[in-house]
mmCIF file of C-alpha atoms and ligand atoms in Angstrom:
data_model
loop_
_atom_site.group_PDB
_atom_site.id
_atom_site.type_symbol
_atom_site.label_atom_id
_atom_site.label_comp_id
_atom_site.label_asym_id
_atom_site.label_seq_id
_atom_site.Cartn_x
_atom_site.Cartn_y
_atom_site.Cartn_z
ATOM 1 C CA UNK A 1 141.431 -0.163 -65.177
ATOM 2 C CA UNK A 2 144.913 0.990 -64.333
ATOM 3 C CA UNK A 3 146.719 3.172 -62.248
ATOM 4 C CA UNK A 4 145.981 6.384 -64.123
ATOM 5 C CA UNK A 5 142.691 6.025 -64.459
ATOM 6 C CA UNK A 6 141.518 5.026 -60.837
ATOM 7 C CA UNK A 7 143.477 7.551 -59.941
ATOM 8 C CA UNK A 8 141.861 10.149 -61.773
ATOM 9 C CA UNK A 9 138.448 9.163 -61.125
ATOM 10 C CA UNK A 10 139.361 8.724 -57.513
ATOM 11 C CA UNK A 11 140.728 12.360 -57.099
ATOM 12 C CA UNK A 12 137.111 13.474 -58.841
ATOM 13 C CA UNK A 13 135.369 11.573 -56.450
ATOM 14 C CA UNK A 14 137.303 13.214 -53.577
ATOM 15 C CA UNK A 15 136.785 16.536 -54.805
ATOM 16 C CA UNK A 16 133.166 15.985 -55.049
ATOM 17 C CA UNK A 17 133.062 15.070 -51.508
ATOM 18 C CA UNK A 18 135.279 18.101 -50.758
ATOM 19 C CA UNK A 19 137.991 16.162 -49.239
ATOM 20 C CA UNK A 20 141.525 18.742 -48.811
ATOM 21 C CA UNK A 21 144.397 17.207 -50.356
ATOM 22 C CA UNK A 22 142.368 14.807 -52.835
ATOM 23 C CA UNK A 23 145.714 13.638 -55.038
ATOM 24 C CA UNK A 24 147.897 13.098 -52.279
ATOM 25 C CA UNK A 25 144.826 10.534 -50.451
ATOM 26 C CA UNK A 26 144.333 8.856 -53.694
ATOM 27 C CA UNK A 27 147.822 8.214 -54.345
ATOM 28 C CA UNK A 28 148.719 7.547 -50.623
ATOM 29 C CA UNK A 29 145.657 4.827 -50.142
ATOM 30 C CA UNK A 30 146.530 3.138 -53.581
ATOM 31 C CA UNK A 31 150.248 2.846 -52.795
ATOM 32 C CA UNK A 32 149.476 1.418 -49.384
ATOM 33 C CA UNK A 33 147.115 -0.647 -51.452
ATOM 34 C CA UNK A 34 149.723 -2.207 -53.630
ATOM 35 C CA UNK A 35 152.300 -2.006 -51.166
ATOM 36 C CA UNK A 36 155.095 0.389 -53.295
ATOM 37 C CA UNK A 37 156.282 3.634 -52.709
ATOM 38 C CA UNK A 38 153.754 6.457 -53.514
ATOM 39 C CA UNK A 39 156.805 7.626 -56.663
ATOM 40 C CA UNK A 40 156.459 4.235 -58.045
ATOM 41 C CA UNK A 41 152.686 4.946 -58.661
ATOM 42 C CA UNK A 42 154.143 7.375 -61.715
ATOM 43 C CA UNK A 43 156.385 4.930 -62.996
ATOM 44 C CA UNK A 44 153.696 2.354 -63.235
ATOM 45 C CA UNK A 45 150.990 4.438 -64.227
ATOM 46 C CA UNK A 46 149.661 2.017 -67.300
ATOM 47 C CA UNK A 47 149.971 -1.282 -65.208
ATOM 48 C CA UNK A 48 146.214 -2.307 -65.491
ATOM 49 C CA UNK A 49 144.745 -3.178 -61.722
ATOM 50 C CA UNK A 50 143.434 -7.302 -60.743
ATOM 51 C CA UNK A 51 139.882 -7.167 -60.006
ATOM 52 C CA UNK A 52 139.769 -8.052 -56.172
ATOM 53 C CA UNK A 53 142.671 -4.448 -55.944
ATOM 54 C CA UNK A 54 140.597 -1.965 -57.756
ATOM 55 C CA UNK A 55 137.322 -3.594 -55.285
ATOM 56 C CA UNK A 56 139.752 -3.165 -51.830
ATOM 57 C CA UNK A 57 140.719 0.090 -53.088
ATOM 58 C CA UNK A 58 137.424 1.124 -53.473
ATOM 59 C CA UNK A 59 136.169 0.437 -50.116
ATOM 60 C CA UNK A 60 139.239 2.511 -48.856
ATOM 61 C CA UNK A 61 137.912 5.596 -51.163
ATOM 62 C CA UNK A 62 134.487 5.129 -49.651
ATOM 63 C CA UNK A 63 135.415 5.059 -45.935
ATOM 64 C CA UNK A 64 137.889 8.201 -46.984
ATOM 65 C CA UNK A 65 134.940 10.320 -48.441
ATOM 66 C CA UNK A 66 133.469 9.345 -44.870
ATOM 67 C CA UNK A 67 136.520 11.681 -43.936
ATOM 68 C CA UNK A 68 137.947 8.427 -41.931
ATOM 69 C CA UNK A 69 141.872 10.101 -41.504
ATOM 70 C CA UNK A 70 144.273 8.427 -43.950
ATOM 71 C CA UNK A 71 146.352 7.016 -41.227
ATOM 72 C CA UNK A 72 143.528 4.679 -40.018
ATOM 73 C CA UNK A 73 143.389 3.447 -43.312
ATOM 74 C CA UNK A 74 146.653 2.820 -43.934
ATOM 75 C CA UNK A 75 147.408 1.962 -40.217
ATOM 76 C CA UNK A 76 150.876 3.865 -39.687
ATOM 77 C CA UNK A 77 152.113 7.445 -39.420
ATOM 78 C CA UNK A 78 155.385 8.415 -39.542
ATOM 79 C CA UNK A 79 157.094 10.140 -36.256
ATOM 80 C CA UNK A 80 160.480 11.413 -35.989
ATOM 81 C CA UNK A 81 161.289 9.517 -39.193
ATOM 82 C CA UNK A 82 159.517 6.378 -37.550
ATOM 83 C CA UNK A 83 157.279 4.161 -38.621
ATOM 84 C CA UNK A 84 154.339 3.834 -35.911
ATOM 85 C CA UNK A 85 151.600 1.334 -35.699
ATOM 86 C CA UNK A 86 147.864 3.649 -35.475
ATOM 87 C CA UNK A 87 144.455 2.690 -35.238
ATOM 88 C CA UNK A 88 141.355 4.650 -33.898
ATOM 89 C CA UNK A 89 141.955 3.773 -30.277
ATOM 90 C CA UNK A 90 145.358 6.551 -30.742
ATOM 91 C CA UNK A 91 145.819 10.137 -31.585
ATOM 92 C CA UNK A 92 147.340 10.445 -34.827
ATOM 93 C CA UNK A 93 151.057 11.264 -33.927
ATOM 94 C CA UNK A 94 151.426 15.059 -35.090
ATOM 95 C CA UNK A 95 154.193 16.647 -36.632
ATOM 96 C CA UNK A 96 154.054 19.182 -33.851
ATOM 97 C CA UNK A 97 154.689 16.871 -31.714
ATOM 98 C CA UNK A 98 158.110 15.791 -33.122
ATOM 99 C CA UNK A 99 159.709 19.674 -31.384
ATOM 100 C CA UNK A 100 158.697 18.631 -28.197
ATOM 101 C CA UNK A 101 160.954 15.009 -29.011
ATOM 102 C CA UNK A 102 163.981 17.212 -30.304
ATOM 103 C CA UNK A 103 163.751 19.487 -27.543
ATOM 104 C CA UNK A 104 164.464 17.160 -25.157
ATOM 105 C CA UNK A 105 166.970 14.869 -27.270
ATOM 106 C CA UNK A 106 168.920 18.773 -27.408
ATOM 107 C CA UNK A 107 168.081 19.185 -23.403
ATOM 108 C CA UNK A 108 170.088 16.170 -22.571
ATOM 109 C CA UNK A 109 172.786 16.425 -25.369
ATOM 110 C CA UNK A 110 173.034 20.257 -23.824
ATOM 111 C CA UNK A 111 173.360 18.870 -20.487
ATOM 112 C CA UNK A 112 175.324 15.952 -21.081
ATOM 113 C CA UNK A 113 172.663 13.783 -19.646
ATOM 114 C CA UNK A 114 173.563 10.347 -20.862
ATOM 115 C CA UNK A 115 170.308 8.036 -19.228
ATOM 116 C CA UNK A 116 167.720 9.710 -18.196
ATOM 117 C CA UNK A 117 164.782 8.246 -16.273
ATOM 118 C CA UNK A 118 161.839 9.574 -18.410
ATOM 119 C CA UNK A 119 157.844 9.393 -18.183
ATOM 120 C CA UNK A 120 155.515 10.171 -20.968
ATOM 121 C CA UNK A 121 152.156 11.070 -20.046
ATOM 122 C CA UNK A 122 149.220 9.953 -22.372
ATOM 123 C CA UNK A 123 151.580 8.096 -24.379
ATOM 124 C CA UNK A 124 148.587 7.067 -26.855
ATOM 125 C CA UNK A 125 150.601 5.386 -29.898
ATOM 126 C CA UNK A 126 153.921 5.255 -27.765
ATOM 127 C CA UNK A 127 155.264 8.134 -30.439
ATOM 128 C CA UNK A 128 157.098 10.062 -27.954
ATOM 129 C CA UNK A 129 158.306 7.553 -25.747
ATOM 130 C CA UNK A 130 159.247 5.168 -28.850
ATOM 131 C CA UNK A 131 161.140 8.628 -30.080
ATOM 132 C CA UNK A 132 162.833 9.223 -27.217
ATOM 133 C CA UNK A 133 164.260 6.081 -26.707
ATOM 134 C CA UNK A 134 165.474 5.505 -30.280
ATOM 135 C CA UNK A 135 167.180 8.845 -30.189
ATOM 136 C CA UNK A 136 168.891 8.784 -26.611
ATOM 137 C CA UNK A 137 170.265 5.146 -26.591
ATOM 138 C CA UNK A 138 170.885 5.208 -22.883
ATOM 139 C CA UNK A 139 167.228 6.840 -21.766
ATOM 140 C CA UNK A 140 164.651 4.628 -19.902
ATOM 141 C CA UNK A 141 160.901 5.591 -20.818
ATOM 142 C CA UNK A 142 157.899 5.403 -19.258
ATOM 143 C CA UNK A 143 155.036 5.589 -21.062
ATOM 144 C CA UNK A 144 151.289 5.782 -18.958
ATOM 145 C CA UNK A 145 147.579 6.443 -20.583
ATOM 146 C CA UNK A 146 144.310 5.591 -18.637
ATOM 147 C CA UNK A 147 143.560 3.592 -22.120
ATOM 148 C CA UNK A 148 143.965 -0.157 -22.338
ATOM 149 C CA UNK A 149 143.077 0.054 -26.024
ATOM 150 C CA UNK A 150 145.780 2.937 -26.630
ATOM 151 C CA UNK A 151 148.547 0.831 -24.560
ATOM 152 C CA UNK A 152 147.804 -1.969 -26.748
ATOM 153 C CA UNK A 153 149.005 0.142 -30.031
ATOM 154 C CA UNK A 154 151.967 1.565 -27.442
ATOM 155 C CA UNK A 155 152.894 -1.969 -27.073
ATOM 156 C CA UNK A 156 153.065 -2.881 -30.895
ATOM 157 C CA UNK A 157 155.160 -0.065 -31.628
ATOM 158 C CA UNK A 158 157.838 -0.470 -29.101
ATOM 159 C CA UNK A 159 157.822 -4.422 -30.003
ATOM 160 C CA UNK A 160 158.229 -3.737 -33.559
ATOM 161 C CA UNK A 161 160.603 -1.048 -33.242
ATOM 162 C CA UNK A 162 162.662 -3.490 -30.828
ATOM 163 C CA UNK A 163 162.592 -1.000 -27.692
ATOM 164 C CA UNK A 164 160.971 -3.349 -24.993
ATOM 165 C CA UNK A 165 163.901 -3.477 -22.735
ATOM 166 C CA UNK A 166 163.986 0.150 -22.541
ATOM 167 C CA UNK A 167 160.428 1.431 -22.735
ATOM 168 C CA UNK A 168 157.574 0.137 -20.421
ATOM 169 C CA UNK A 169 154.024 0.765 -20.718
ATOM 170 C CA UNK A 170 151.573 1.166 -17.792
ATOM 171 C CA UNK A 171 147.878 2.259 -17.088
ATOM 172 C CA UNK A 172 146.869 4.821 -15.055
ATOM 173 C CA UNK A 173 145.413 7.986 -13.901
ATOM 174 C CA UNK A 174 148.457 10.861 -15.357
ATOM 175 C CA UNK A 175 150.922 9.934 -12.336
ATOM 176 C CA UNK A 176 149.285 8.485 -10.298
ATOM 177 C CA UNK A 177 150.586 5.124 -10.627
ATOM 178 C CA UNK A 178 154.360 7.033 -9.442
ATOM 179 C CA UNK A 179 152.821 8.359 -6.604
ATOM 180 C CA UNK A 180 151.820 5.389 -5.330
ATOM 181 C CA UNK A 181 154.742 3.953 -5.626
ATOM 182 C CA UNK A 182 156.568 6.991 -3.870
ATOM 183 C CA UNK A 183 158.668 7.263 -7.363
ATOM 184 C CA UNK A 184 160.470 10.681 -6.540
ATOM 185 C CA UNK A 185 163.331 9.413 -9.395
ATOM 186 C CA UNK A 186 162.592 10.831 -12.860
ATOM 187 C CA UNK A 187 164.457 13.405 -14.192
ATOM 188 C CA UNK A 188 162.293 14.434 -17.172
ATOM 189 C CA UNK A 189 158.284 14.328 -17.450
ATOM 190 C CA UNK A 190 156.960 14.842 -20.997
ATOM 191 C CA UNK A 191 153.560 15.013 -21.757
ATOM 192 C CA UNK A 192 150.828 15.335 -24.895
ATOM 193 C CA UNK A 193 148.315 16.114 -22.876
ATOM 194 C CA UNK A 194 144.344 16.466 -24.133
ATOM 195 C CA UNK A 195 143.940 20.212 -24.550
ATOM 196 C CA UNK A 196 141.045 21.151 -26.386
ATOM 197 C CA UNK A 197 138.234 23.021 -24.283
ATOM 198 C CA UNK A 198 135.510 21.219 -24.307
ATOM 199 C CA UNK A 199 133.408 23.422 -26.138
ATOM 200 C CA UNK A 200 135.249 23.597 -29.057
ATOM 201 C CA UNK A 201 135.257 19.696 -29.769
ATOM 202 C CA UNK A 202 132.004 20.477 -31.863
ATOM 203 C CA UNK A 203 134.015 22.928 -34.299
ATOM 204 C CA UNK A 204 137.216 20.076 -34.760
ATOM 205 C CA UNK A 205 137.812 18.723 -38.559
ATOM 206 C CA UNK A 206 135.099 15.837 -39.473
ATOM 207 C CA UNK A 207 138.878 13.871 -39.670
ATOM 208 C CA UNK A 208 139.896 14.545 -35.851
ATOM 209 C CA UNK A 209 137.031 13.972 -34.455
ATOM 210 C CA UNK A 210 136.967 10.743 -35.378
ATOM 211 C CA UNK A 211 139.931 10.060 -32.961
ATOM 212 C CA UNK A 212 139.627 9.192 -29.386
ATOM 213 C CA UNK A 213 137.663 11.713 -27.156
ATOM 214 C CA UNK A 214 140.046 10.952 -24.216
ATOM 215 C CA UNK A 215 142.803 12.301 -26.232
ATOM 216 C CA UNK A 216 141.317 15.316 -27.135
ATOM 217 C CA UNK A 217 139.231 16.964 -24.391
ATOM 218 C CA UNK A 218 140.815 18.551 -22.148
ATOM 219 C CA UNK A 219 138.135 20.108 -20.123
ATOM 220 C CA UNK A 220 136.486 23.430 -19.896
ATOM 221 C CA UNK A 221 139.058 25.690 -20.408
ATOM 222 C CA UNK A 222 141.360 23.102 -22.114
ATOM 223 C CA UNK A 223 143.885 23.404 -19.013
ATOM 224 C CA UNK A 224 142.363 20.391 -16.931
ATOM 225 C CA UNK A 225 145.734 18.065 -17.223
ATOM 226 C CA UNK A 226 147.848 20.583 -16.901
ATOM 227 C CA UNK A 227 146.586 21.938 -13.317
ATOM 228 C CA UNK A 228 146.897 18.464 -12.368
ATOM 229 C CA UNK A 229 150.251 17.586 -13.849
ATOM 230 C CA UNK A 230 152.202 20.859 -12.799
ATOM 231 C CA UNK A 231 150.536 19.721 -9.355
ATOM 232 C CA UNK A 232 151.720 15.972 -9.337
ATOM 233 C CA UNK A 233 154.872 16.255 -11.144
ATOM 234 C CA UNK A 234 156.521 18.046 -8.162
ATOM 235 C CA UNK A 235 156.341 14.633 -6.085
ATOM 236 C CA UNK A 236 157.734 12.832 -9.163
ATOM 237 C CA UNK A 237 160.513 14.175 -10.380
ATOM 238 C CA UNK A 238 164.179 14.864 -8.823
ATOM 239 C CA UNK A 239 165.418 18.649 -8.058
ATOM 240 C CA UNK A 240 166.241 20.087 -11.177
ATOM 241 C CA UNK A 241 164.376 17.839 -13.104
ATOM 242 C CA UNK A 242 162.050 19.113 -15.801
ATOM 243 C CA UNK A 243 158.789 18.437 -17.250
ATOM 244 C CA UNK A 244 157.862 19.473 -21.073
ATOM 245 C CA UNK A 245 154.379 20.002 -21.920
ATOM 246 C CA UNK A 246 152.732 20.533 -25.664
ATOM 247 C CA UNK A 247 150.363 23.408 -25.479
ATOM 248 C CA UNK A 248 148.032 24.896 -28.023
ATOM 249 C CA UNK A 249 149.271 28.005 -29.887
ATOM 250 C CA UNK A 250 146.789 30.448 -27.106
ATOM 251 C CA UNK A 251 147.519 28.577 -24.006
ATOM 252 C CA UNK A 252 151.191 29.749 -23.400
ATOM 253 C CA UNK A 253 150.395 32.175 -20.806
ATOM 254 C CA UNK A 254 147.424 30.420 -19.118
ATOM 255 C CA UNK A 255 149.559 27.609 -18.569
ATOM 256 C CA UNK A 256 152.946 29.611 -17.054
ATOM 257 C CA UNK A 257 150.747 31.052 -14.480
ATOM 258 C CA UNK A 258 150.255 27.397 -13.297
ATOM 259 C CA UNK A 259 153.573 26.982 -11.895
ATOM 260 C CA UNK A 260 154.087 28.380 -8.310
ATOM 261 C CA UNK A 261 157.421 29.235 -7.020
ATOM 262 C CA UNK A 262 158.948 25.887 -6.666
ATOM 263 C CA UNK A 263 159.120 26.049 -10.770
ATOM 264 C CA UNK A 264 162.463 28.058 -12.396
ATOM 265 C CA UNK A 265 163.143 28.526 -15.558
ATOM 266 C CA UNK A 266 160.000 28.783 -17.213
ATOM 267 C CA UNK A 267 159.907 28.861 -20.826
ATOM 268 C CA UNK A 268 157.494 29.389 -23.735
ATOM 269 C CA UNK A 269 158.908 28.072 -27.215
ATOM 270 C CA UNK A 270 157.302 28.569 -30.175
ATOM 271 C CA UNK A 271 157.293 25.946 -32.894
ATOM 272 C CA UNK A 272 158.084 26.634 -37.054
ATOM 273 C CA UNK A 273 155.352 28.648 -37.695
ATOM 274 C CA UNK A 274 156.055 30.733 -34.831
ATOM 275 C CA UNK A 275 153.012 29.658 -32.878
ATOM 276 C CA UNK A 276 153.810 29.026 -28.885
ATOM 277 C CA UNK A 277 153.854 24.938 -29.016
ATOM 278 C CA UNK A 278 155.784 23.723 -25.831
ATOM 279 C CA UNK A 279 156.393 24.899 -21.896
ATOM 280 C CA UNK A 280 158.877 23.582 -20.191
ATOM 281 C CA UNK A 281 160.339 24.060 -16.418
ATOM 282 C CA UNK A 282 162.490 23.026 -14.138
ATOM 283 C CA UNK A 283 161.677 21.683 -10.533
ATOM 284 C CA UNK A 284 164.071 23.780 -7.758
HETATM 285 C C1 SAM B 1 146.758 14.211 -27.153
HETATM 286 S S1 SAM B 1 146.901 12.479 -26.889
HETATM 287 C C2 SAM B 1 148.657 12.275 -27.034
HETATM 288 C C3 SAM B 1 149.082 10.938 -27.535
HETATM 289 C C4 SAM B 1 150.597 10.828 -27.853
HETATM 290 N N1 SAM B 1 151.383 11.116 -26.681
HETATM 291 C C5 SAM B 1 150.981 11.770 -28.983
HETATM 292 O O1 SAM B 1 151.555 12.824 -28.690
HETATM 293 O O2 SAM B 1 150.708 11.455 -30.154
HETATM 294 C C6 SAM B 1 146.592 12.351 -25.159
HETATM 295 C C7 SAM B 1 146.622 10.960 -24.552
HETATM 296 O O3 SAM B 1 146.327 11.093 -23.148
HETATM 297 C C8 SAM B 1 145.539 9.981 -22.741
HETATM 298 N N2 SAM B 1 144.816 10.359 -21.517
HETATM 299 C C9 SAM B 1 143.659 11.044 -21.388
HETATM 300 N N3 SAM B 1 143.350 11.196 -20.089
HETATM 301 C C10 SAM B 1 144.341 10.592 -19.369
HETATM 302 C C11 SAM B 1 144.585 10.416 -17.975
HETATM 303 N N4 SAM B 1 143.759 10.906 -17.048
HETATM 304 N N5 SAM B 1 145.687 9.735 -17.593
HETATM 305 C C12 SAM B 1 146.550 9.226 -18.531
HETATM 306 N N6 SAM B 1 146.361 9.381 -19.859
HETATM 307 C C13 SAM B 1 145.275 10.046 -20.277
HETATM 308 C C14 SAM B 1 144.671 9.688 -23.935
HETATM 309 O O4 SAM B 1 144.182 8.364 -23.888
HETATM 310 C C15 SAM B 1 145.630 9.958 -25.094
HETATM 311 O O5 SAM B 1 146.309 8.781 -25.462
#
């Protein structure tokens, strides 16, 4: 068999088991597979496969028509133009996620702040603090999720990426750990947080709800981590520090009534497709 024709059948397959974006799977699993860039796949389209390949790439194509995401497969996402370690202990890094990063790489460009201390709540794969880091050369990051198994991944990534004297990893209950400590140093909070209300989990994509629970549920109404995060964050961070929260595209107002009047500057932005992604506000 060679490329085009496992390819072909494979993309069949995948439609049978009505899997969105069949081609780009099939191509994406088989050039992790071989270990070549997905464009050389066209190039070598006659090469005929070895045996033990077209076997290992069928067991990929199986567990993807169990709708296992392709990242778990492959084992890395890229973020911010990184590549990050994932397994199913993390939430896939989304590409959402990546205007929260820029906004606060612009935030201390803006403000000329040249190290900040910043903490990353539910840092899961490490994504934002691992972003952060690499894009503000002088920042020191934080990163803290109540998951050994998701630290674990954090830890890879910042290894491999070569950002251990910069970004530390800790367990713990959202701040907890800082205000313990007494911690009352960090300029800039940044959190991820689980936001789904809990009785939408059922209605999630087959795909996502194969990823971690704890990274998804965020309570009743969705706005569990927030309450308590808006709440904590005031002991944490220094006056006129700011924390930067992802929301989901209907929680924008639900989550600005949250902050009392020892909040300024409270802002909604909306990401590229217009829908409200991020709040943000400064401590007075
Ligand atoms: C939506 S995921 C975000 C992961 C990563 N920051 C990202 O953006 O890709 C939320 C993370 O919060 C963690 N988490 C859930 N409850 C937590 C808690 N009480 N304290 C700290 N982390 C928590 C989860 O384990 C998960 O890694």
């Amino acid at each position: 068999m060679n490329i085009k024709e496992i390819l072909t059948a494979t993309i069949d397959f995948f439609k049978k088991h009505k899997i969105p974006d069949s081609r780009l799977d099939a191509e994406v699993l088989l050039a992790h597979l071989l270990d070549i860039e997905r464009i050389q796949l066209y190039v070598k389209y006659d090469l005929p496969l070895e045996p033990q390949e077209v076997a290992a790439y069928r067991e990929l194509v199986r567990k993807r028509a169990e709708r296992v995401p392709v990242a778990y497969l492959t084992g890395e996402k890229e973020f911010m133009s990184l590549p990050l370690v994932v397994n199913k202990n993390v939430l896939i890094p989304r590409p959402e996620t990546e205007l929260l990063v820029e906004y606060v790489i612009d935030y201390c460009q803006d403000k000329g702040i040249d190290g900040p201390n910043i903490v990353d709540v539910g840092t899961g794969s490490g994504a934002i603090a691992v972003s952060l880091a690499h894009y503000l050369p002088a920042a020191r990051v934080l990163g803290i999720d109540l998951s050994a198994e998701a630290l674990a991944v954090a830890r890879l990534n910042i290894d491999k990426l070569g950002y251990t004297g910069r970004v530390k990893v800790i367990k713990g209950n959202l701040l907890k750990p800082l205000l313990k400590m007494e911690k009352d140093n960090v300029d800039i909070i940044v959190s991820n947080p689980p936001y789904i209300p809990r009785n939408e989990l059922g209605n999630l994509s087959p795909e996502v709800r194969q990823e971690p629970w704890m990274a998804l549920d965020g309570g009743k109404d969705g706005l569990d981590y927030y309450r308590q995060l808006i709440k904590q964050a005031k002991a944490v961070l220094v006056r006129g520090g700011i924390i930067v929260l992802e929301i989901a595209y209907n929680q924008g107002k639900s989550v600005v009534a949250l902050f009392d009047d020892d909040w300024e500057d409270i802002k909604v932005k909306k990401d590229y497709a217009g829908s409200e992604r991020l709040i943000t506000a400064a401590l007075v």
